[in-house]
Coordinates of C-alpha atoms in Angstrom, one line a residue:
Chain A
X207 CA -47.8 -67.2 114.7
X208 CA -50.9 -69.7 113.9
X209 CA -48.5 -70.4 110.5
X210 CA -45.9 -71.8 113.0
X211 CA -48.0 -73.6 115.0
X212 CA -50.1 -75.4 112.0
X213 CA -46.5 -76.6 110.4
X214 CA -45.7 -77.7 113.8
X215 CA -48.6 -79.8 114.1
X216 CA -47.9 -81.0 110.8
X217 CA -44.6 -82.0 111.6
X218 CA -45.9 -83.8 114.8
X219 CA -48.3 -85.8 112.8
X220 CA -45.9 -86.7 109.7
X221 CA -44.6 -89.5 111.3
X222 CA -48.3 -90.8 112.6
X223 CA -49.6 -90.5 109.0
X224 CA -46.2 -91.9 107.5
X225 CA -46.5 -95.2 109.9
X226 CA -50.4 -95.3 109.2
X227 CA -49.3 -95.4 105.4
X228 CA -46.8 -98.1 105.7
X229 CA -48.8 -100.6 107.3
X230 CA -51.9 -99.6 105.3
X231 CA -49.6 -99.9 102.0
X232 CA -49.0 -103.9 101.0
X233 CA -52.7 -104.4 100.9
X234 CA -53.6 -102.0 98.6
X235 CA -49.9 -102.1 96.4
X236 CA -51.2 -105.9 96.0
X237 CA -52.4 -105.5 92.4
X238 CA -55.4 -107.1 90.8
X239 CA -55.6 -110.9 90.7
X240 CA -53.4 -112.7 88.4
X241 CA -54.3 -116.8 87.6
X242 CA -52.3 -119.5 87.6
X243 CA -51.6 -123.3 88.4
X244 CA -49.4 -125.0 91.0
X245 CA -47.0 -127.5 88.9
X246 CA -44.2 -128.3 91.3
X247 CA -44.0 -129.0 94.8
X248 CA -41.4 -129.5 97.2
X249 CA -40.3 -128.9 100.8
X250 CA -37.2 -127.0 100.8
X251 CA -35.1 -124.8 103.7
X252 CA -37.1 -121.6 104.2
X253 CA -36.1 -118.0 103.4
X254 CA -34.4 -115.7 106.0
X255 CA -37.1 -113.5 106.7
X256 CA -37.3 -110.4 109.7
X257 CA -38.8 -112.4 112.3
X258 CA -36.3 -115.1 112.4
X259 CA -33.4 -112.4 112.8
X260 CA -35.6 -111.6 116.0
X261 CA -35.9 -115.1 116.6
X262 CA -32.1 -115.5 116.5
X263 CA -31.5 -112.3 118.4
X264 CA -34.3 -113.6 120.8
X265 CA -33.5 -116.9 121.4
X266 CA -35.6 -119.9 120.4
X267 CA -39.3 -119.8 121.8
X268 CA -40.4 -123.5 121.3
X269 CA -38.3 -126.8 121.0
X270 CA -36.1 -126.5 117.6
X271 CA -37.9 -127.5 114.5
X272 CA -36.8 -128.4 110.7
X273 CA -36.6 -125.1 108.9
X274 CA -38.1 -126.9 105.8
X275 CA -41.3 -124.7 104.4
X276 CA -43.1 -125.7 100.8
X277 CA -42.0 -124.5 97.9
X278 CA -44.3 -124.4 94.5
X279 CA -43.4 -123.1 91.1
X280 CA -46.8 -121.3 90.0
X281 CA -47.0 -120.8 86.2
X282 CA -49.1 -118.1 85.1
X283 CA -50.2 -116.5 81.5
X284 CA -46.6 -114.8 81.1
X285 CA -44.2 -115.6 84.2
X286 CA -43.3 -118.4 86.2
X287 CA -43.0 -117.8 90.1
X288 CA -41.0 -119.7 92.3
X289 CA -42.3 -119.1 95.9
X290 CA -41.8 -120.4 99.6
X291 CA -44.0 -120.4 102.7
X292 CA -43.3 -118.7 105.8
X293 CA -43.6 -122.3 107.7
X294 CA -43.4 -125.9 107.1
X295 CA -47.3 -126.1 106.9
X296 CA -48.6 -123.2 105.0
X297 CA -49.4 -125.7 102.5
X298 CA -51.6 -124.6 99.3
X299 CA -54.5 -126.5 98.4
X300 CA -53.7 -127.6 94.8
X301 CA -56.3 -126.8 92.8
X302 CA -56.2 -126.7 89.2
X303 CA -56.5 -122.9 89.1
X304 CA -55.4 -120.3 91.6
X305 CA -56.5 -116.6 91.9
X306 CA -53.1 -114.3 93.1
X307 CA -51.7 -110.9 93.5
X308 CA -48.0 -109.5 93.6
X309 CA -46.6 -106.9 95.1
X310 CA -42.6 -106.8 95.6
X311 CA -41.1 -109.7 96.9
X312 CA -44.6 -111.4 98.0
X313 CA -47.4 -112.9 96.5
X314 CA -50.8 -113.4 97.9
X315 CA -52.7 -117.0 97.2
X316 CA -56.3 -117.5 96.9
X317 CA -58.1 -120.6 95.8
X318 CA -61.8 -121.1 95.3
X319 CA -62.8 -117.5 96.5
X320 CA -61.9 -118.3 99.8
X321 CA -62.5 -115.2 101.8
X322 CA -58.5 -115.4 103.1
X323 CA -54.9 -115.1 101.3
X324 CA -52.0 -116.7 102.1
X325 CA -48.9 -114.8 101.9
X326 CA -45.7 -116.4 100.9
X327 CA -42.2 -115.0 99.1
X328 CA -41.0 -115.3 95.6
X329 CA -38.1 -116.8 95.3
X330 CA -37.6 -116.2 91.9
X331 CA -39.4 -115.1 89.3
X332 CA -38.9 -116.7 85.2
X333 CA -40.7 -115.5 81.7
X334 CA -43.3 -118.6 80.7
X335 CA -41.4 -118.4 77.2
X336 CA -37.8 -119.2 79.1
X337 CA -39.5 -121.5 81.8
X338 CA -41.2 -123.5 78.8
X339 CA -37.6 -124.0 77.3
X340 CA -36.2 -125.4 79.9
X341 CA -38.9 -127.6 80.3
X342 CA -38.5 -129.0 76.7
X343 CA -35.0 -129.3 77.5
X344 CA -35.4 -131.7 80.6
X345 CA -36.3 -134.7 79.0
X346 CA -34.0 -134.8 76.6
X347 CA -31.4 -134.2 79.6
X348 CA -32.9 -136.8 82.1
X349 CA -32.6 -139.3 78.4
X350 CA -29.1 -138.4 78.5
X351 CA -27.9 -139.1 81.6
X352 CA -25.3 -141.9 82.1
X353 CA -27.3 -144.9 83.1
X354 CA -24.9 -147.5 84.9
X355 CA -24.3 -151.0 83.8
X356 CA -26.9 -153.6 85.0
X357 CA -28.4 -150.6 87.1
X358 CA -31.1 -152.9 87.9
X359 CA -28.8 -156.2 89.8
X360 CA -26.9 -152.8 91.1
X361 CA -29.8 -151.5 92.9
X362 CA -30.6 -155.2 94.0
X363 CA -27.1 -155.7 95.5
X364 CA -27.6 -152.5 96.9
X365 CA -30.5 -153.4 98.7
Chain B
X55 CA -37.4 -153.0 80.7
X56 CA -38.3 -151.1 83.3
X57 CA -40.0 -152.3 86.7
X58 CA -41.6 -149.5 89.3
X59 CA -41.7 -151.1 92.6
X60 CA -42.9 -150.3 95.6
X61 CA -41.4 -153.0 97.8
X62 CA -37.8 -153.7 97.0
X63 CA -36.6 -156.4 94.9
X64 CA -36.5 -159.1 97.6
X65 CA -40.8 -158.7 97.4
X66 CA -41.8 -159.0 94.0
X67 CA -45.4 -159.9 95.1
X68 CA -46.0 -156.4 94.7
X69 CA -45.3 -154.1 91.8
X70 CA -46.4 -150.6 91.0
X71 CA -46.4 -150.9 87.9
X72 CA -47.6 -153.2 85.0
X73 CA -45.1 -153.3 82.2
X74 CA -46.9 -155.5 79.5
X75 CA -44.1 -157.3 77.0
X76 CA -45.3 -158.1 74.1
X77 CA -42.5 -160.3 71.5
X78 CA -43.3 -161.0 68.0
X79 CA -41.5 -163.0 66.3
X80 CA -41.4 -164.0 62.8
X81 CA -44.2 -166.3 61.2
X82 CA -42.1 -168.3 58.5
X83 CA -38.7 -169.4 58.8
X84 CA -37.6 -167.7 55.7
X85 CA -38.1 -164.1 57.5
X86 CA -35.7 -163.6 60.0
X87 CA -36.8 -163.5 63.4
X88 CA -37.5 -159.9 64.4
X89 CA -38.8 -158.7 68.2
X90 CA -39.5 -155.6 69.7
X91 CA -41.0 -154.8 72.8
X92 CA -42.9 -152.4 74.2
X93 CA -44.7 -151.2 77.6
X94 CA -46.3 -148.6 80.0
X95 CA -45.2 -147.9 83.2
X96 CA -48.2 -147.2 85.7
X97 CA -47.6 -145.7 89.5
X98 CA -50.3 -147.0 91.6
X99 CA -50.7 -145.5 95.4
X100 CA -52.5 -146.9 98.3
X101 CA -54.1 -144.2 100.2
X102 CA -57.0 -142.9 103.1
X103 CA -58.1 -140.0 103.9
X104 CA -58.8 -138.5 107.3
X105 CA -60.7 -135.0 108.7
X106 CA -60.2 -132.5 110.9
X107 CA -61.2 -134.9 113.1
X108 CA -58.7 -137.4 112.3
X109 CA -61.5 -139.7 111.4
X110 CA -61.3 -141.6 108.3
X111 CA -63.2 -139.7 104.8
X112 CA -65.8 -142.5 103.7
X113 CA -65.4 -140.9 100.1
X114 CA -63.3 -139.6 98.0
X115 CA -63.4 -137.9 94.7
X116 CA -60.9 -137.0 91.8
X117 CA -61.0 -133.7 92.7
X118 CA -60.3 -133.8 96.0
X119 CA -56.6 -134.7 95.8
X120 CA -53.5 -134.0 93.8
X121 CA -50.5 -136.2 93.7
X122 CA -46.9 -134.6 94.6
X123 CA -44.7 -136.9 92.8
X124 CA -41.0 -136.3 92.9
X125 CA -41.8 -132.8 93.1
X126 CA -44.3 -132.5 90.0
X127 CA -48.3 -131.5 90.6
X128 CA -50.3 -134.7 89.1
X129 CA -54.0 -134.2 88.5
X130 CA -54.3 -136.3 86.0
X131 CA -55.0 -139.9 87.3
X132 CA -55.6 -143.2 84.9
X133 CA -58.1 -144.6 87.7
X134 CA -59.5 -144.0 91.0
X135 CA -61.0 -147.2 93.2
X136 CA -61.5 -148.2 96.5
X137 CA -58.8 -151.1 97.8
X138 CA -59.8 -154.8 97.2
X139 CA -58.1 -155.9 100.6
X140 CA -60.5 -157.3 102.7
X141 CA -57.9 -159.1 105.4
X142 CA -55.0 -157.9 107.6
X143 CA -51.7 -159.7 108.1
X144 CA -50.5 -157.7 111.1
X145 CA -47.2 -158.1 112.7
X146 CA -46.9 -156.8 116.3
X147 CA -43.3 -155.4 117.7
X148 CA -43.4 -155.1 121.3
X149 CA -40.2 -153.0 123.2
X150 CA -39.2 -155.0 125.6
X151 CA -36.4 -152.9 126.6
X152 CA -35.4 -151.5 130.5
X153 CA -36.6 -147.7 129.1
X154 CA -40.2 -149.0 128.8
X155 CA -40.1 -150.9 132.4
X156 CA -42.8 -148.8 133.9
X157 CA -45.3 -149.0 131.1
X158 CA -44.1 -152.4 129.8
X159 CA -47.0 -154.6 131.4
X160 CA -49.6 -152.4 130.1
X161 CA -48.0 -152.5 126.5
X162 CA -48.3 -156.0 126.6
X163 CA -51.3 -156.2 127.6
X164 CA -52.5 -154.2 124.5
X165 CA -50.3 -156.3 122.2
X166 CA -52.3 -159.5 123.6
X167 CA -55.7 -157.8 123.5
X168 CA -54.7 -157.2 119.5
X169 CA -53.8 -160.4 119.0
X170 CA -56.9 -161.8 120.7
X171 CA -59.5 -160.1 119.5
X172 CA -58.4 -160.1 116.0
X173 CA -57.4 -164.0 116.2
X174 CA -60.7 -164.8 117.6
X175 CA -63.1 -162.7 114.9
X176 CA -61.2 -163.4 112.0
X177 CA -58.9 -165.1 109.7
X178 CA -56.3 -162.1 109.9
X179 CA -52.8 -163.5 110.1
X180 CA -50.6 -162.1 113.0
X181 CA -47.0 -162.6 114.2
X182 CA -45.8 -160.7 116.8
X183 CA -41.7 -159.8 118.1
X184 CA -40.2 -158.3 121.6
X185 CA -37.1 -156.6 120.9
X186 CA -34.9 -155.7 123.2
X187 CA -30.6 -156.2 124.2
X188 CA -29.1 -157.0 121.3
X189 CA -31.5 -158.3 118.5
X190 CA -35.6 -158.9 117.9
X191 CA -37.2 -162.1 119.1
X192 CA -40.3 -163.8 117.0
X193 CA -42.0 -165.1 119.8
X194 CA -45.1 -166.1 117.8
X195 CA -46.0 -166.5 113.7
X196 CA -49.7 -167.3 112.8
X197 CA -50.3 -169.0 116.3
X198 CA -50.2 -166.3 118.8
X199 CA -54.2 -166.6 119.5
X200 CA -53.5 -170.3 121.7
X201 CA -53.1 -170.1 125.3
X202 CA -49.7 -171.7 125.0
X203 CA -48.5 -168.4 123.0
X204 CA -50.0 -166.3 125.2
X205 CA -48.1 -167.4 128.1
X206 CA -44.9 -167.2 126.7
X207 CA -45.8 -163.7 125.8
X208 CA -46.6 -163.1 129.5
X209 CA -43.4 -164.6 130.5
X210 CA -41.4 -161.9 128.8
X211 CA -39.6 -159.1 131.0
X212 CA -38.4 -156.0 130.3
X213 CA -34.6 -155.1 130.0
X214 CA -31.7 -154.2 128.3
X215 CA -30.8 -151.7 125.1
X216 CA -33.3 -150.7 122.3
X217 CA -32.7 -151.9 118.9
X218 CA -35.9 -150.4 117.8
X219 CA -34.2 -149.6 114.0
X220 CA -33.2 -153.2 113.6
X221 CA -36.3 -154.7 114.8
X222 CA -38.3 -152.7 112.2
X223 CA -35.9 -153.7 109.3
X224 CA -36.2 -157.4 110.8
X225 CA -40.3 -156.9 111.0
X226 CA -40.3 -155.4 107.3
X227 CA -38.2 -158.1 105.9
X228 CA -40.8 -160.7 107.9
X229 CA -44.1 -158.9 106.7
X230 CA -43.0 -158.6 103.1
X231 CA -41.7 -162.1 102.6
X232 CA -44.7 -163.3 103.9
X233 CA -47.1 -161.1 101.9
X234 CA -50.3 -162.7 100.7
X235 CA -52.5 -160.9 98.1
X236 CA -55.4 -159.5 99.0
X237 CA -54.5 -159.1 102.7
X238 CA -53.0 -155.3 104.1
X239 CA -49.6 -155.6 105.4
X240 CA -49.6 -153.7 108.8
X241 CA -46.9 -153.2 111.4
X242 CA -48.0 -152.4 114.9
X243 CA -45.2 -150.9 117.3
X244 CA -45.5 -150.8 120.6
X245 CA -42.2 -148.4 122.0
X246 CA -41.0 -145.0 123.9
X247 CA -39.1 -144.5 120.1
X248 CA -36.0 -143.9 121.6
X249 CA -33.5 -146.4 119.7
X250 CA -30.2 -146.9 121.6
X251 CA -28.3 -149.4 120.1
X252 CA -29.3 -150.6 116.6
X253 CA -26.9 -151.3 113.8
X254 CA -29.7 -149.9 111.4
X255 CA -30.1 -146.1 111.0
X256 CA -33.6 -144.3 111.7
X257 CA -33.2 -143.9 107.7
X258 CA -32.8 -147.7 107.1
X259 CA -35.9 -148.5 109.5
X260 CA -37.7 -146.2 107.1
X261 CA -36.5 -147.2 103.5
X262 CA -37.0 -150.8 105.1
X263 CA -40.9 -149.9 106.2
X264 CA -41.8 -148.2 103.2
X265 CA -40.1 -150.6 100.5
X266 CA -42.2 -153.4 102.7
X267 CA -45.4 -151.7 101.5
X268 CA -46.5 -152.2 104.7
X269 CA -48.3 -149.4 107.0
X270 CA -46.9 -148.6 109.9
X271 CA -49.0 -147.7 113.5
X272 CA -47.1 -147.2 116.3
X273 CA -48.2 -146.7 119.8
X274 CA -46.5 -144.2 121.7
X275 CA -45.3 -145.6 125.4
X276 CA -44.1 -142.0 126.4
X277 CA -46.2 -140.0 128.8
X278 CA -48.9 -138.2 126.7
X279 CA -48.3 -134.2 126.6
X280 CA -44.5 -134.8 126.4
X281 CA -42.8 -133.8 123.0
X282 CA -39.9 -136.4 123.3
X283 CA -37.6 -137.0 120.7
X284 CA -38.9 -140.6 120.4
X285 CA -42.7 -139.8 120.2
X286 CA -41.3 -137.3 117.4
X287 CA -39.7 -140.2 115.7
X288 CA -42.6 -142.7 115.8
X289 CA -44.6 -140.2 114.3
X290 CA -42.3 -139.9 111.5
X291 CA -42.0 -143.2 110.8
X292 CA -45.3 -144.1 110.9
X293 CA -46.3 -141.5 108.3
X294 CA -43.2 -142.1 106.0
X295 CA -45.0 -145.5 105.6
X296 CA -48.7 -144.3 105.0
X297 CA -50.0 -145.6 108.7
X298 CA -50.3 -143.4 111.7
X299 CA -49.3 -142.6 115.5
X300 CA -51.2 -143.1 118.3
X301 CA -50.7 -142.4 122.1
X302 CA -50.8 -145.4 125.2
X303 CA -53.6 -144.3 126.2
X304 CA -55.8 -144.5 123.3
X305 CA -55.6 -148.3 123.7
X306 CA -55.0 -151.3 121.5
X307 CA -59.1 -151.3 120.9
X308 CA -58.7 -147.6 119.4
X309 CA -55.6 -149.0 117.5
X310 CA -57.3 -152.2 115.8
X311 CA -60.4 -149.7 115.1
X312 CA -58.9 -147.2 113.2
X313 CA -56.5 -150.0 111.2
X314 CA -59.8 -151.4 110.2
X315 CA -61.6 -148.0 109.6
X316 CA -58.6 -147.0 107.4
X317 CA -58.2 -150.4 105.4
X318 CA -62.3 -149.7 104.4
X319 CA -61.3 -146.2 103.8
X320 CA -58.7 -146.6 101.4
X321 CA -58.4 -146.2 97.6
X322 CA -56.0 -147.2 94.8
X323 CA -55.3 -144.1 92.5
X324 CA -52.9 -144.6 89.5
X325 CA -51.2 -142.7 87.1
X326 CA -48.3 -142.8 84.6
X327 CA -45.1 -142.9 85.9
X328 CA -44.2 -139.0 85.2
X329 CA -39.8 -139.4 85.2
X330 CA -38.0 -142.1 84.8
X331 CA -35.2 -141.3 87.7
X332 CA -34.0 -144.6 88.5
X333 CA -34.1 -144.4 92.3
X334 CA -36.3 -143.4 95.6
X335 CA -39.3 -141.2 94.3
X336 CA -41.1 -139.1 96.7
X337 CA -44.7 -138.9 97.4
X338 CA -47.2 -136.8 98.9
X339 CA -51.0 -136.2 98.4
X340 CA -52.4 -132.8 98.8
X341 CA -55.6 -131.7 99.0
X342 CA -57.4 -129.3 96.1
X343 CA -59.4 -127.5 97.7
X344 CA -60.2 -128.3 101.9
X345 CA -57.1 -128.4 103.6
X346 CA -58.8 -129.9 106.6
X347 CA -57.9 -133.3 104.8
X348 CA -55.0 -135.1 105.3
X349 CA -54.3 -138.0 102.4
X350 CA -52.2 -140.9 103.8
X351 CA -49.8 -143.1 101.8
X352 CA -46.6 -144.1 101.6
X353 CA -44.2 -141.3 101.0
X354 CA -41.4 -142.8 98.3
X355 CA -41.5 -145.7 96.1
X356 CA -38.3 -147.1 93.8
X357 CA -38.2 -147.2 90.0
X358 CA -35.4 -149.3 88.8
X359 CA -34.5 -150.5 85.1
X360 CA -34.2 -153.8 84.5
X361 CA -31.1 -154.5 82.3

């Protein structure tokens, strides 16, 4: 009888402890800090995330904005990240070095021991050894490009 | 040979970069003649800081900024210095349109208190231009500060379309083919931002502003607390070219203040030209480490070859 009643009790709080755990989970799963250095920059359209499903679902809560957020390609000792902000200005100050974490699909930003992380997604994710390739390879391609004739009195015209 | 501009071609007062060519030719007449030349290609970037504040930062460091140019980090800078200009050549755009009726006096008003005050303290050159109907009017170059001027400027009244696209590609043409060195090239506009009738896109008035070099301020005529397509477009505008946006009611004294403020603020920084994309190169300046600053400048400039 007081078996039954301790597994029933157990099975009420399962789901409390299993919810508890979830939300108490991405902190800790964020592993120790990684370095690295922001060496690209751009704005680009942002990645579909949960909330803007609700958003969508929901209907627009403030006048329509550009979905544009930043994107930076942070290089670190082995891989190259590629990873968007949740919103056009969750910028990163660019500072030579930057302390991070991973954990899944995110990756947690601190610069200059500031007490606070900012959270963005990875995009994609590149060995250094690969990334550095195609780096090597860019100039050569950029060289090669076609240039047109008398591109200068073309861009003159043009203007 | 390559040339880096930041004006377009019709401007070549000003040029981002400095491409020495250097010929040699041969020394007797028995060698043939042989040449070769050679150069670097430098980017240089006018730019201010403000705070959280939106005050102007006195100083800057190399530290305190990176440069975002077409997409690549640059930390790396050839120099750092504060801007020799020490003069202004300002040209004001007024909208005289019928969308701007109720707040058109008082726009004016600022526009002539601009002119006035600056005419009167100092050797700043200023032209000023109503636009409104079909086209933009120069009612004044260099003499606005005499009475005669000013009345014609009072005589003006309000009406008609907004070709607020063309009169900034008319007012960028204007500034940069008058462009002394040594003097900043500002644009002052006075409108609601709603354009309803130019044969210029929003995109032209920009590529126009920016290739000018000049900065842009514009004064927003629209009722302050109102997110209106136009405010949103002056803002945009006026921070594609490296100036800012300010609100009616801030006043043309708050205007002239901070244009001044900004022109002692600023600071050349250059560095080599990191691609050599022929085309529109985007800019940005971040911040290192405080991201309560906000870095100003132009945000493109064009590379070209020259054949």
């Amino acid at each position: 009888m007081k078996k039954s009643r301790n597994l029933r009790a157990l099975t009420l709080l399962w789901p409390v402890v299993a919810v508890c755990g979830l939300y108490a989970a991405p902190s800790e799963q964020f592993g120790s800090y990684q370095h690295g250095t922001v060496v690209r920059m751009r704005m680009t359209d942002c990645l579909p995330g949960r909330h803007r499903f609700m958003v969508a679902l929901g209907g627009p809560a403030t006048p329509a904005s550009p979905d544009v957020c930043p994107e930076y390609t942070l290089v670190s000792e082995k891989v190259v990240f590629v990873i968007v902000g949740r919103s056009s200005d969750q910028l990163v100050p660019l500072a030579d070095v930057v302390d991070f974490r991973v954990h899944n699909s995110e990756i947690a930003l601190r610069v200059d021991d500031a007490p606070r992380e900012s959270k963005f997604n990875v995009k994609e994710m590149i060995l250094r050894s690969d990334w550095d390739l195609g780096q090597k390879r860019l100039p050569n391609e950029q060289n090669a490009q076609p240039q047109p004739v008398g591109s200068g009195l073309a861009m003159r015209a043009a203007n | 040979m390559a040339m880096l501009s930041h004006r377009k071609p019709w401007s070549a007062a000003l040029v981002l970069a400095v491409i020495p060519c250097v010929s040699v030719a041969g020394r007797s007449n028995e060698t043939p003649a042989a040449s070769f030349r050679t150069g670097t290609s430098e980017v240089r970037i006018v730019f201010f800081a403000t705070d959280q504040d939106n005050h102007p930062v006195e100083t800057i460091d190399r530290d305190d900024f990176a440069v975002v140019d077409s997409g690549m980090v640059i930390r790396e800078f050839r120099s750092l210095e504060r801007t020799q200009e020490t003069s202004l050549h300002i040209v004001v755009l007024v909208d005289a349109s019928g969308s701007v009726t109720p707040r058109f006096h008082a726009s004016m008003e600022n526009a002539l208190q601009v002119v006035s005050r600056e005419s009167s303290t100092s050797g700043d050159d200023f032209s000023l231009l109503s636009f409104s109907g079909l086209h933009p009017d120069l009612l004044c170059a260099r003499d606005c500060g005499t009475p005669s001027a000013q009345q014609k400027l009072l005589a003006i009244q309000s009406a008609g379309a907004t070709p607020l696209f063309d009169a900034l590609v008319y007012a960028a043409h204007l500034i940069s083919s008058r462009h002394t060195p040594g003097a900043r090239d500002v644009l002052i506009l006075f409108s609601d931002g709603e354009d309803t009738i130019s044969r210029s896109s929003g995109e032209d008035a920009v590529d126009a502003v920016t290739a000018s070099g000049a900065a842009l301020y514009t004064v927003d005529l629209n009722e302050p607390g109102t997110e209106s397509r136009g405010s949103l477009v002056l803002r945009r505008v006026a921070e594609a070219s490296g100036g800012r946006s300010f609100s009616m009611q801030e006043g043309a004294a708050k205007v002239l203040a901070s244009i001044l403020a900004d022109l002692r603020a600023s600071y050349i920084v250059t560095y080599p030209l990191p691609n050599r994309t022929i085309g529109s190169h985007s800019l940005r300046i971040l911040p290192k480490h405080n991201l309560n600053l906000r870095f100003h400048c132009r945000r493109n400039y064009f590379y070209e070859e020259i054949p």
